[in-house]
CSV table of C-alpha atoms and ligand atoms in Angstrom, one decimal:
chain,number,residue,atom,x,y,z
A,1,UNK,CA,0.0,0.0,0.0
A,2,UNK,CA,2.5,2.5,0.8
A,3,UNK,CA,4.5,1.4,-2.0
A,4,UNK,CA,1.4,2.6,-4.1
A,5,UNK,CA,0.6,5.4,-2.6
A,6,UNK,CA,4.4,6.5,-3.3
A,7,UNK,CA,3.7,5.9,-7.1
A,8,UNK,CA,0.2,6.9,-7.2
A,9,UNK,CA,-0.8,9.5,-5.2
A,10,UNK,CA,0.3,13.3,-4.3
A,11,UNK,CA,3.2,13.0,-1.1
A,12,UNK,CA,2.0,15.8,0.9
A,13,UNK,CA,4.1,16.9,3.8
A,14,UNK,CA,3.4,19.3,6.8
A,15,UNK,CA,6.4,21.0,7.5
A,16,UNK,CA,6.9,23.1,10.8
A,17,UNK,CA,9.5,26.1,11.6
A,18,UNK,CA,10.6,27.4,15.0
A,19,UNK,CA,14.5,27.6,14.5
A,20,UNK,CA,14.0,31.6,15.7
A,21,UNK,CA,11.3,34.3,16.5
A,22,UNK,CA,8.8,33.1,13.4
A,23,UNK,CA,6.2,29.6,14.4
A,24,UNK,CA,5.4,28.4,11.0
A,25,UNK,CA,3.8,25.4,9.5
A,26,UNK,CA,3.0,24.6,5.3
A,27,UNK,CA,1.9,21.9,3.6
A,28,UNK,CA,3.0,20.7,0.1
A,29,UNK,CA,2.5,18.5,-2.6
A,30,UNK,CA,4.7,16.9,-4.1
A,31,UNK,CA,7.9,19.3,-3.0
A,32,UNK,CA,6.6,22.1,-5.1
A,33,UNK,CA,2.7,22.8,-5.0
A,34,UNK,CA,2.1,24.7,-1.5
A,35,UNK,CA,-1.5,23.7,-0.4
A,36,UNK,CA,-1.2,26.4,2.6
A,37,UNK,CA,1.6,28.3,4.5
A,38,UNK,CA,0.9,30.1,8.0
A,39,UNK,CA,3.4,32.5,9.5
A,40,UNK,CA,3.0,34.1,13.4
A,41,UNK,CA,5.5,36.7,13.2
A,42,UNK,CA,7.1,37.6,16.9
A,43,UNK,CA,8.7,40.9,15.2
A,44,UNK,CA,6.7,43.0,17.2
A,45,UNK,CA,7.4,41.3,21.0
A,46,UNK,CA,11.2,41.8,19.7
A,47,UNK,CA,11.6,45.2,18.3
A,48,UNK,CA,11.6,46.3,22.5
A,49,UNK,CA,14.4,44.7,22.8
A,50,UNK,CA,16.6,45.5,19.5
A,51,UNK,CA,16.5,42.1,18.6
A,52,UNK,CA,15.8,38.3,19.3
A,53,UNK,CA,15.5,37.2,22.9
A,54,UNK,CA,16.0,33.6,22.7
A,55,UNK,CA,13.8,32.9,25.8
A,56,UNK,CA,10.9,34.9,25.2
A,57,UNK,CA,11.2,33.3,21.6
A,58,UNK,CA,10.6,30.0,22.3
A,59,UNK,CA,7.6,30.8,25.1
A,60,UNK,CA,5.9,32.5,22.1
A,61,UNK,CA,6.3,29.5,20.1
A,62,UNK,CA,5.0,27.7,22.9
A,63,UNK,CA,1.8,29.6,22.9
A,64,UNK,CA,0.9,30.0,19.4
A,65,UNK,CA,3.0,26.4,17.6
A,66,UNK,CA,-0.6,24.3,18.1
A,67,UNK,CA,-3.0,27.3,16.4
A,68,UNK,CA,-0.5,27.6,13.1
A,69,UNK,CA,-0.4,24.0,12.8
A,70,UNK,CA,-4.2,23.9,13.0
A,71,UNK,CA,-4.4,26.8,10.3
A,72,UNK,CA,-2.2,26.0,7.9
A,73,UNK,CA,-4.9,22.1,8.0
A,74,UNK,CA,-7.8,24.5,7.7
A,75,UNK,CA,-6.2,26.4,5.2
A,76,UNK,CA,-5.4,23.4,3.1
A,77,UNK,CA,-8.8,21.8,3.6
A,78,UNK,CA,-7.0,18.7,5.2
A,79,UNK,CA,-6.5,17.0,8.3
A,80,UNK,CA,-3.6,15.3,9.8
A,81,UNK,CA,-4.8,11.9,8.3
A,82,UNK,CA,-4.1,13.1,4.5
A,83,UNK,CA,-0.3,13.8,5.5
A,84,UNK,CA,2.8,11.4,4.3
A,85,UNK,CA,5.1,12.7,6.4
A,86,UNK,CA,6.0,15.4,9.0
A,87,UNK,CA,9.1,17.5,8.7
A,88,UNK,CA,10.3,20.1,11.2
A,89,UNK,CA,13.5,22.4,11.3
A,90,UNK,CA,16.1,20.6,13.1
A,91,UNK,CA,18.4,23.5,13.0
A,92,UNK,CA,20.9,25.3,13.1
A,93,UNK,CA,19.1,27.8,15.1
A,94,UNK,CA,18.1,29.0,18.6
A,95,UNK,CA,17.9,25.5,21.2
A,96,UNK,CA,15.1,26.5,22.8
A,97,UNK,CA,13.1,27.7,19.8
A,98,UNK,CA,14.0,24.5,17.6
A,99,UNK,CA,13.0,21.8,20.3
A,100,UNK,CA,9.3,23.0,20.5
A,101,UNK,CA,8.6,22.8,16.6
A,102,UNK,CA,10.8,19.5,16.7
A,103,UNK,CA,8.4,17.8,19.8
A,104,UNK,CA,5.4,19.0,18.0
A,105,UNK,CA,6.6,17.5,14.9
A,106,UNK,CA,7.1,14.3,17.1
A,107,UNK,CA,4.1,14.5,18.9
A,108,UNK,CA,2.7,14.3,15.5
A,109,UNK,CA,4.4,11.4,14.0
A,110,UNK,CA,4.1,9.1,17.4
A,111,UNK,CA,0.1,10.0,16.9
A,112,UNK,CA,-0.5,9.6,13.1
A,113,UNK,CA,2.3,7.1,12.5
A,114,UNK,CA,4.1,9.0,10.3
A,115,UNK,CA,7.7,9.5,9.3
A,116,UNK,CA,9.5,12.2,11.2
A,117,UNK,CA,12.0,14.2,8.7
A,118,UNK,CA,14.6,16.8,10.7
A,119,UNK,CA,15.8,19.3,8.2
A,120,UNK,CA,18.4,22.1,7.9
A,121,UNK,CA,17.4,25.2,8.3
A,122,UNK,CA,19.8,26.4,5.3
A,123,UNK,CA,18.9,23.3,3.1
A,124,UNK,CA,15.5,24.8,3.9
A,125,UNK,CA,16.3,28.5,2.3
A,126,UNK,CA,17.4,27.0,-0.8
A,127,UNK,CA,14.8,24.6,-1.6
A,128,UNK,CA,12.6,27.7,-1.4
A,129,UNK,CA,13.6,28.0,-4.8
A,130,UNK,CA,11.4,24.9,-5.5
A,131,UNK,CA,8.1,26.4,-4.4
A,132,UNK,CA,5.1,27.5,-6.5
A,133,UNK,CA,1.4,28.5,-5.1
A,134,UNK,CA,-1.2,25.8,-5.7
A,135,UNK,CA,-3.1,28.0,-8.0
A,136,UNK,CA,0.0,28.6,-10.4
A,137,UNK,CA,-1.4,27.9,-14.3
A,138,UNK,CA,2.2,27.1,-15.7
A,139,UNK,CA,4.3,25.2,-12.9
A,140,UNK,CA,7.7,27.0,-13.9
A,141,UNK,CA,10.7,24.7,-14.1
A,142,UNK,CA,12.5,24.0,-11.3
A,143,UNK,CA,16.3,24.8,-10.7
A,144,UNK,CA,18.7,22.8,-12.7
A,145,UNK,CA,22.2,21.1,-11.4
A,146,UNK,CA,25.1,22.0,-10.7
A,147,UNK,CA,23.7,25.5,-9.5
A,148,UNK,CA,25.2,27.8,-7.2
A,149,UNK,CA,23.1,29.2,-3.9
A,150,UNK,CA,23.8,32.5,-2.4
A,151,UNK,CA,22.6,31.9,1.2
A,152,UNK,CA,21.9,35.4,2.7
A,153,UNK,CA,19.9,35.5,6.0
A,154,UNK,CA,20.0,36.8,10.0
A,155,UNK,CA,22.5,34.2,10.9
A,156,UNK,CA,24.0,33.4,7.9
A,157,UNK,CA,25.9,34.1,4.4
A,158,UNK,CA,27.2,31.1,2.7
A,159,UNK,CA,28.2,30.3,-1.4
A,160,UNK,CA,27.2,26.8,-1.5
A,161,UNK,CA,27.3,24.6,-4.4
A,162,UNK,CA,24.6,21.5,-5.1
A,163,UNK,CA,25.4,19.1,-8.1
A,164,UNK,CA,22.4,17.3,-6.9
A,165,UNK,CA,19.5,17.0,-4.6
A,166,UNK,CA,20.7,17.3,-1.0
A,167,UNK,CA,24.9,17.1,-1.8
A,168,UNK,CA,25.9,20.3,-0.6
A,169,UNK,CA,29.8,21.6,-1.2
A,170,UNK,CA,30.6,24.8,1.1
A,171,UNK,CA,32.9,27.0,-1.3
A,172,UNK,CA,32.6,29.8,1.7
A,173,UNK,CA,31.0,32.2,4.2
A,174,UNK,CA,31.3,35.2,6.3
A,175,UNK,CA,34.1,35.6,8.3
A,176,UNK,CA,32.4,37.5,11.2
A,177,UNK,CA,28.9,39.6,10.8
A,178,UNK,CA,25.8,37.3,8.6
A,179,UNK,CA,24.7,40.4,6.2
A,180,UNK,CA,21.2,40.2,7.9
A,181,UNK,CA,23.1,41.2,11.0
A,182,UNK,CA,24.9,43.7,9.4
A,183,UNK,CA,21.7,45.5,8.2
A,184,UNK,CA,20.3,44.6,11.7
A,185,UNK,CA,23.1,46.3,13.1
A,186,UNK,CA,23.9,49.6,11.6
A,187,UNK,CA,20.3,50.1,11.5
A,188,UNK,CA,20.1,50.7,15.1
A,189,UNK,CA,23.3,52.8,14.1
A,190,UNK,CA,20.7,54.8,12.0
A,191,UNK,CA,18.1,55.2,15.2
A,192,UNK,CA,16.0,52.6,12.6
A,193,UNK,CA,14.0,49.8,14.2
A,194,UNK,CA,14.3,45.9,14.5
A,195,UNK,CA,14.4,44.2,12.1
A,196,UNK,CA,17.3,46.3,10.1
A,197,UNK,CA,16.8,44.9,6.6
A,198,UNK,CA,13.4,46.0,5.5
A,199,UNK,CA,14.3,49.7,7.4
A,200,UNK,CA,17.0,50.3,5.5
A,201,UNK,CA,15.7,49.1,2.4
A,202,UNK,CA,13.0,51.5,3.7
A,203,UNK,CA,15.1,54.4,4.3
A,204,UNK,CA,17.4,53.8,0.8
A,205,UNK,CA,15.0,54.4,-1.6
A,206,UNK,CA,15.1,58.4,-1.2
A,207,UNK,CA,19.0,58.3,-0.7
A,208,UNK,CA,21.9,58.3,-2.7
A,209,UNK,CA,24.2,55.3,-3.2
A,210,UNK,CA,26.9,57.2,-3.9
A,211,UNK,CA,26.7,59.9,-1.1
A,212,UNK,CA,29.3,58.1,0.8
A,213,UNK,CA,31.6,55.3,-0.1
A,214,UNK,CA,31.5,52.7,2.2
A,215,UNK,CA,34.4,49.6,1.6
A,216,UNK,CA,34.0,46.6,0.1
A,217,UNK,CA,35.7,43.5,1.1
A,218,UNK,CA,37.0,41.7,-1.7
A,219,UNK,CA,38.7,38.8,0.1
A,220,UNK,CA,40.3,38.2,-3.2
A,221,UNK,CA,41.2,34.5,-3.6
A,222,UNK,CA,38.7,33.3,-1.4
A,223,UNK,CA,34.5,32.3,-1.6
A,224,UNK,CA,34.5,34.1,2.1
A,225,UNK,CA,32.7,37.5,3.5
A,226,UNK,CA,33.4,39.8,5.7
A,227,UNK,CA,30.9,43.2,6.9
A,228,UNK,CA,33.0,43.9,9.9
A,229,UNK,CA,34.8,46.6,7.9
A,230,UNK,CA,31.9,48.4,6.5
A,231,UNK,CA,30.0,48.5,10.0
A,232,UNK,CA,33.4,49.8,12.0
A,233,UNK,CA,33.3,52.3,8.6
A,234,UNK,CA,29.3,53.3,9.1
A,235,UNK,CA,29.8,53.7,13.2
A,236,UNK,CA,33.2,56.2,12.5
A,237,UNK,CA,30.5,58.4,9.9
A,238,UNK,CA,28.1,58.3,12.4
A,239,UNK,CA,29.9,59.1,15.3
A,240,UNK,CA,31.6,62.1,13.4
A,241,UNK,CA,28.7,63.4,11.8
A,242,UNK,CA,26.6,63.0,15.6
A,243,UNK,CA,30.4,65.1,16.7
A,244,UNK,CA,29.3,67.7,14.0
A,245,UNK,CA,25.6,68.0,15.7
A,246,UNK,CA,24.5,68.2,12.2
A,247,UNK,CA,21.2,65.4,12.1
A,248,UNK,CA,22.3,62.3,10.5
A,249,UNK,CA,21.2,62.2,6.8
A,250,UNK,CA,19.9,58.9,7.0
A,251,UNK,CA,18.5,58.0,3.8
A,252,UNK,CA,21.9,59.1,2.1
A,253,UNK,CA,23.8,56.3,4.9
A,254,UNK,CA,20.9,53.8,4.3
A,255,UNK,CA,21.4,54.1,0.2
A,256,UNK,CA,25.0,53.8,0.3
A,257,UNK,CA,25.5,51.0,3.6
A,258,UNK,CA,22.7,48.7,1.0
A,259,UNK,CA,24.9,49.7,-2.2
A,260,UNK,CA,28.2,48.6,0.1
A,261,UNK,CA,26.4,45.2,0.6
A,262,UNK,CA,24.6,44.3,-3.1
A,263,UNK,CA,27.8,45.1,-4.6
A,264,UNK,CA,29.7,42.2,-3.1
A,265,UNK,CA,27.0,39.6,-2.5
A,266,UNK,CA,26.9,39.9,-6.7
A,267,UNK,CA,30.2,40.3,-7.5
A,268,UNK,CA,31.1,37.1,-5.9
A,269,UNK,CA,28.5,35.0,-6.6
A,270,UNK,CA,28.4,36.0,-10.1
A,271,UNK,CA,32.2,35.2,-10.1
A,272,UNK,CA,31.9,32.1,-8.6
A,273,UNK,CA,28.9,31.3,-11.0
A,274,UNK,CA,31.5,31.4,-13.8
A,275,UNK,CA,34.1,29.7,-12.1
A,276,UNK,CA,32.2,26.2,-11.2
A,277,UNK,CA,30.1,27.0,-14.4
A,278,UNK,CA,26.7,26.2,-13.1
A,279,UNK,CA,23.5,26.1,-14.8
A,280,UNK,CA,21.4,28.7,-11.6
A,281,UNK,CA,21.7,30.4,-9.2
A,282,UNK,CA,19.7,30.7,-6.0
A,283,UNK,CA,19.9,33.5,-3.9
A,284,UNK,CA,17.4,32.7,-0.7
A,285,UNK,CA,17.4,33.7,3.4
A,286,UNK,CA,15.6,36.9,4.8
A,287,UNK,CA,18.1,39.3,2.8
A,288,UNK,CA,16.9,37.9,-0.9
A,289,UNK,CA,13.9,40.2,0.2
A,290,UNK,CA,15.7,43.0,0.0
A,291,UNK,CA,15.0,44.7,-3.4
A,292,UNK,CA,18.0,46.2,-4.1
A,293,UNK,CA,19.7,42.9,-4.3
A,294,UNK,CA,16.9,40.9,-6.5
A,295,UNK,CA,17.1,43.8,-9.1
A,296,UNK,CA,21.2,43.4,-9.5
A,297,UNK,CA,20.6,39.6,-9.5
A,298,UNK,CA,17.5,40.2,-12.0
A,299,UNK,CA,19.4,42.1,-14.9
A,300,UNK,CA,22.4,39.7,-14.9
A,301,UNK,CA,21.4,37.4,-18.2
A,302,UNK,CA,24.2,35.1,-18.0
A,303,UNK,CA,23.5,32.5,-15.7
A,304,UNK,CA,19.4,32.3,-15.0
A,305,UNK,CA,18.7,33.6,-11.3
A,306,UNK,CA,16.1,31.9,-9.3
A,307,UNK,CA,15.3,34.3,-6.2
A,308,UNK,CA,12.0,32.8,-4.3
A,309,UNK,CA,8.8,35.2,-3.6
A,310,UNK,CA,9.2,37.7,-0.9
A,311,UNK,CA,7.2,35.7,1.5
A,312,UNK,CA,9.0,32.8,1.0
A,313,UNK,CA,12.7,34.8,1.7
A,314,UNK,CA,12.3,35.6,5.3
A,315,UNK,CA,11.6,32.1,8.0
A,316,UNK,CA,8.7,29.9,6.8
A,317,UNK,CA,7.3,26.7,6.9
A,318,UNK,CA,6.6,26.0,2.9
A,319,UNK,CA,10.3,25.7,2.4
A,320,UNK,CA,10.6,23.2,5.4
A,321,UNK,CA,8.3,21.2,3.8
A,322,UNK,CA,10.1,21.4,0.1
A,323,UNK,CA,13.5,20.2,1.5
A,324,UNK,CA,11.5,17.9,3.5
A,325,UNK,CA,9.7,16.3,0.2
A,326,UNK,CA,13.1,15.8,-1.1
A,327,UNK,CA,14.8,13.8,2.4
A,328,UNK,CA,11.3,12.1,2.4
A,329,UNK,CA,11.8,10.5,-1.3
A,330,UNK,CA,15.4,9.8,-1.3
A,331,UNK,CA,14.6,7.8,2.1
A,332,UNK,CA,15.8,10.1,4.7
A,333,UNK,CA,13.6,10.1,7.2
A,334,UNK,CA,14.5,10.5,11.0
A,335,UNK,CA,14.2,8.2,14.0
A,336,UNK,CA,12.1,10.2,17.1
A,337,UNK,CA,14.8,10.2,19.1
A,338,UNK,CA,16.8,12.7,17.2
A,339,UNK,CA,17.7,15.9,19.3
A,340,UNK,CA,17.8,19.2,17.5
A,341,UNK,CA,21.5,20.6,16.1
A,342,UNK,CA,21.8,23.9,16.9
A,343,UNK,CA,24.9,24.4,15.0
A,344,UNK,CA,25.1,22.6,11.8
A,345,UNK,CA,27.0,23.0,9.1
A,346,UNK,CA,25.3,22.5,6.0
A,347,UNK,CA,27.8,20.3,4.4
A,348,UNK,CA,27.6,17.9,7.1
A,349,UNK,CA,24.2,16.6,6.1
A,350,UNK,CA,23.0,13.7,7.4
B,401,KG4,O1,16.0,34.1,6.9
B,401,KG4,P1,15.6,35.0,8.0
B,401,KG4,O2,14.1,35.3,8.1
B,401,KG4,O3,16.1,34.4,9.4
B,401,KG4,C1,17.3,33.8,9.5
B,401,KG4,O4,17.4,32.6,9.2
B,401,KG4,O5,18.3,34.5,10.0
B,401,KG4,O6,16.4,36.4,7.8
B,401,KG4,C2,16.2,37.4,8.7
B,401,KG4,C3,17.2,38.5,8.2
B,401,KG4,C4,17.2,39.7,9.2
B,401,KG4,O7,18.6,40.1,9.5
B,401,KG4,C5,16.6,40.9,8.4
B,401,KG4,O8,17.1,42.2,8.7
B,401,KG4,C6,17.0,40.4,6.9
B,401,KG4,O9,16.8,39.0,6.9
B,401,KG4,N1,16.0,41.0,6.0
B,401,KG4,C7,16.4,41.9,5.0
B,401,KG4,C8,15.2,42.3,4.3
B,401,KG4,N2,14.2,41.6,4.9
B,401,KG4,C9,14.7,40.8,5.9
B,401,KG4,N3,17.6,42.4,4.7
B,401,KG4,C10,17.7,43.3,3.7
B,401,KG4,N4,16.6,43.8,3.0
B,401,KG4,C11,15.4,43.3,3.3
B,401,KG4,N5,14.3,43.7,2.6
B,402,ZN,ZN1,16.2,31.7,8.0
């Protein structure tokens, strides 16, 4: 029976999310159609604070991980008895936030008999390139092999290379700051509010890129990152113009910080594009929203860019579930005593 149902009938997977301050759950068919996607943002309980609290975090997911679940069923029209599987971030991410989406997931699986799949948080970000709303006409083409991914979120910024589903070869990273963090950061440099990214892209779009000129960190000879320099650069602007008690021309620091940014994320992933001669390129994680950076990407027309919907770039559960579909058919499912990973590298997938 199962064997038929494999070969027969749509896999659908409910996928949950919980690895920092967003409780999400999707479900899919077939790792690209999303049936339903529900988001409970905990922006708002943050922004008093500058930032993630980890413990408050995880008591918010807590409190609203059973109701999101239940949505995103209602939302699909389906109960827990139409699901093939259960996936569920596994991290990296925050401990405390991870293990109340992974015991949900479990809870879940123990009651419905189904196959618990842990999944990686980044594997998760890419395969959001997969995803298409059920009501798409044309399902477009999915991303082809080798391709390069340009991870860019809160916590990180990685090049990663996949010449197949799941195989993921790390060409580099930052060395210090993710560039979410860096926008989170200077933001508050900026008086700007929590989170950083969207502000600034906010702010930018009356400034000028080239009112000041912010460095750019090469790192020649290497895949790696580095936005230490261009925050210790924004703080010594700041603090001099604050010195001058002239107000701070924000828009102008916003444009050019954002420019500062783009400009390397596409230099070197365009570079390394060309080097490993991929067919795509992803660019996925909470700072593909930022528009600045999907319009450089966009009118490149050498290498075809995949860069997912804006709702689908910041933490969600439909992406879960997409990485999810793919463990779930090339047999890696999880036993339900797996503990969540708080750190793990992508290129050690299990
Ligand atoms: O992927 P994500 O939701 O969470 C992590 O896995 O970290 O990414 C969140 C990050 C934050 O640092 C936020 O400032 C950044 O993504 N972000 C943006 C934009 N929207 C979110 N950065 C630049 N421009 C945006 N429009
Ligand atoms: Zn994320």
């Amino acid at each position: 029976m199962n064997q038929m149902k494999k070969n027969f009938l749509p896999v659908r997977i409910l996928a949950i999310e919980t690895s920092c301050d967003e409780t999400a759950a999707a479900i899919l068919e077939n790792g690209r159609v999303l049936l339903s996607s529900v988001v409970a943002s905990q922006i708002e309980i943050h922004q008093q604070y500058g930032g993630v609290f980890p413990e408050v975090a995880s008591r918010q997911h807590v409190r609203d991980i059973y109701r999101v679940v239940d949505q995103a069923l209602q939302q699909a029209h389906m109960s827990l008895d139409n699901m093939d599987a259960i996936a569920a971030t596994r991290g990296p991410g925050l401990a405390g936030s991870l293990v109340v989406g992974m015991n949900m997931a479990k809870g879940i699986a123990i009651g419905k008999q189904l196959p618990l799949i842990g999944v990686n948080h980044l594997e998760s970000h890419i395969y959001s390139a997969w995803l298409y709303p059920d009501e798409t006409p044309n399902p477009p083409a999915p991303p082809e092999f080798p391709l390069l991914a340009l991870l860019v979120s809160g916590g990180h910024t990685e090049l990663i290379i996949m010449k197949e589903h799941l195989v993921y070869q790390r060409l580099g990273g930052t060395l210090d700051d993710a560039a979410g963090e860096a926008f989170d950061k200077v933001a508050r440099l900026f008086g700007l509010s929590y989170p950083g990214g969207p502000s600034i892209q906010n702010a930018a779009q009356t400034g000028n890129i080239k009112a000041f000129n912010f460095p750019r960190a090469r790192m020649e000879g290497t895949w790696d990152f580095s936005f230490s320099g261009v925050k210790t650069s924004v703080l010594r602007v700041v603090q001099e113009l604050e010195k001058s008690g002239r107000p701070l021309p924000v828009f102008d620091l916003a444009a050019s910080f954002q420019e500062s940014i783009v400009d390397v994320l596409f230099q070197k992933t365009l570079q390394a594009a060309k080097e490993f001669n991929v067919k795509n390129i992803i660019v996925a994680g909470g700072v593909s929203a930022n528009q600045a950076l999907r319009d450089r990407f966009l009118s490149q027309h050498e290498i075809p860019v995949f860069i997912p919907p804006l709702k689908y770039c910041t933490d969600n559960a439909a992406m879960v579930a997409a990485a999810g579909y793919f463990r779930f058919v090339h047999g890696k499912t999880d036993t339900l005593d797996i503990d969540v990973l708080p750190t793990w590298p992508i290129s050690f997938t299990l």
